[in-house]
Amino acid sequence: LFQCSCVVQVYHEDSIIFGYRHPRSSAKDCIISVFQLTNETLNIWTHFLPTWYFLWNLLALLYTLDVWNDAFSWPLIAFLVSCCIYPFTSSCAHTFNTMSPRARHVCFFFDYGALSLYSLGSAISYSAYVIPDQWINSSFHHCYVPIAVFNTIVCTGLACFSRLGIPFVHYNHDVVERFPELERPKLSKSLRTLAFAYPYMFDNIPLFYRIFLCSGEGCTDNETNALHYRHTALAFLTCFLFTMHLPERLAPGSFDFFGHSHQLFHICAVLGTHFQMEAIMMDKTLRRGWLLSHAPATTFTGTVAAVLACVTLNLCIILAFSL
């Protein structure tokens, strides 16, 4: 009875009463459920469909640019790759997380790793195109991407820890009794929020300074800033929805299938990423000449190698927490 109770708790979401799939679904059942109405259906589609939109943009860019010889485009490629990976991984996690309690945790471990990669992709593109003129070649600029790589690893580990505790120490093969999600759900949610919020705040230091604090010469005040305001507003709305569980908290059971916070969170996140992509591409175009003359040259180490390091280390972390 205790184990059954734990399984139910693992799958239950705050203020979502109905629409849950069977907690021991087969892979086939999970795929079929994508075309059925459950409380996960829109969570899946609100990230699966945008995956193809971002992939189309990536392929269009690869077709039109000579990416092998144009190193200045590598940060944009890294960003768009991360934009394709994070919604696709999220849609897969929401599709297959009801196969077992263990599968649920592992699915979302990959989701967290993909979000960390997206965070790094944002930092790489910000370092190349968005950072204000007066910060180019500063000490912060030189340390920015290496710190972002470190942050992604730490935050992936923290997000995984928020579900199952320290690997090898808090070990249980059934993963339904491990610390801390079941024992301390509020602590678990707080740690997970911190794991997402911290890298976002760090990655956006140059952008926040540029659009909110900087004044005078060297502040890169161009038409791109309007797009930056939009995706920044959507990012904060995304965080608000994720943490507050609105509107379902106001009327539990009324938004189980349509309109609950996780669906709205997905939509706002994708819209924010769209405006972020548009802003990054515009900054790249408008500032290309000046940046090529004044900014450090784009390197393999600061783009492709950084992404590969993040992917490798994240996979190691996910594997360790999944044991």
Short mmCIF file of N, CA and C in Angstrom, two decimals, residues 31 35 39 42 45 84 89 99 103-104 120 222 224 253 263 306 323:
data_model
loop_
_atom_site.label_atom_id
_atom_site.label_comp_id
_atom_site.label_asym_id
_atom_site.label_seq_id
_atom_site.Cartn_x
_atom_site.Cartn_y
_atom_site.Cartn_z
N ILE A 31 2.58 6.53 -26.54
CA ILE A 31 2.50 7.14 -27.88
C ILE A 31 1.04 7.33 -28.29
N PHE A 35 -2.47 11.24 -28.85
CA PHE A 35 -3.63 11.56 -29.67
C PHE A 35 -4.93 11.42 -28.89
N ASN A 39 -4.30 15.15 -19.28
CA ASN A 39 -3.76 16.42 -18.79
C ASN A 39 -2.32 16.67 -19.28
N LEU A 42 -1.66 18.56 -24.22
CA LEU A 42 -1.20 19.86 -24.70
C LEU A 42 0.22 20.16 -24.25
N TRP A 45 2.15 18.60 -27.18
CA TRP A 45 2.06 19.26 -28.48
C TRP A 45 2.59 20.69 -28.47
N CYS A 84 16.20 23.63 -30.83
CA CYS A 84 15.55 22.43 -31.36
C CYS A 84 15.50 21.32 -30.32
N THR A 89 13.00 17.41 -26.41
CA THR A 89 13.25 16.60 -25.21
C THR A 89 12.10 16.72 -24.23
N MET A 99 5.63 5.59 -17.87
CA MET A 99 5.99 4.18 -18.00
C MET A 99 6.30 3.56 -16.64
N ALA A 103 11.11 5.77 -14.83
CA ALA A 103 11.12 6.39 -16.15
C ALA A 103 10.76 7.86 -16.07
N ARG A 104 9.83 8.21 -15.19
CA ARG A 104 9.42 9.60 -15.04
C ARG A 104 10.61 10.47 -14.65
N LEU A 120 23.12 27.43 -22.20
CA LEU A 120 24.46 27.66 -22.72
C LEU A 120 24.40 28.22 -24.14
N ASN A 222 19.78 49.90 -30.18
CA ASN A 222 19.29 49.82 -31.55
C ASN A 222 17.88 49.24 -31.56
N THR A 224 16.81 46.43 -32.15
CA THR A 224 16.70 45.07 -31.62
C THR A 224 16.19 45.07 -30.18
N GLY A 253 -9.16 21.30 -10.59
CA GLY A 253 -10.01 20.44 -11.40
C GLY A 253 -10.61 21.11 -12.62
N GLN A 263 0.86 24.16 -19.36
CA GLN A 263 0.60 24.44 -20.77
C GLN A 263 0.93 25.89 -21.11
N ALA A 306 32.43 24.00 -26.43
CA ALA A 306 31.66 24.29 -25.21
C ALA A 306 30.35 23.50 -25.20
N LEU A 323 20.98 5.85 -11.86
CA LEU A 323 21.33 4.52 -11.38
C LEU A 323 20.46 4.10 -10.19
#
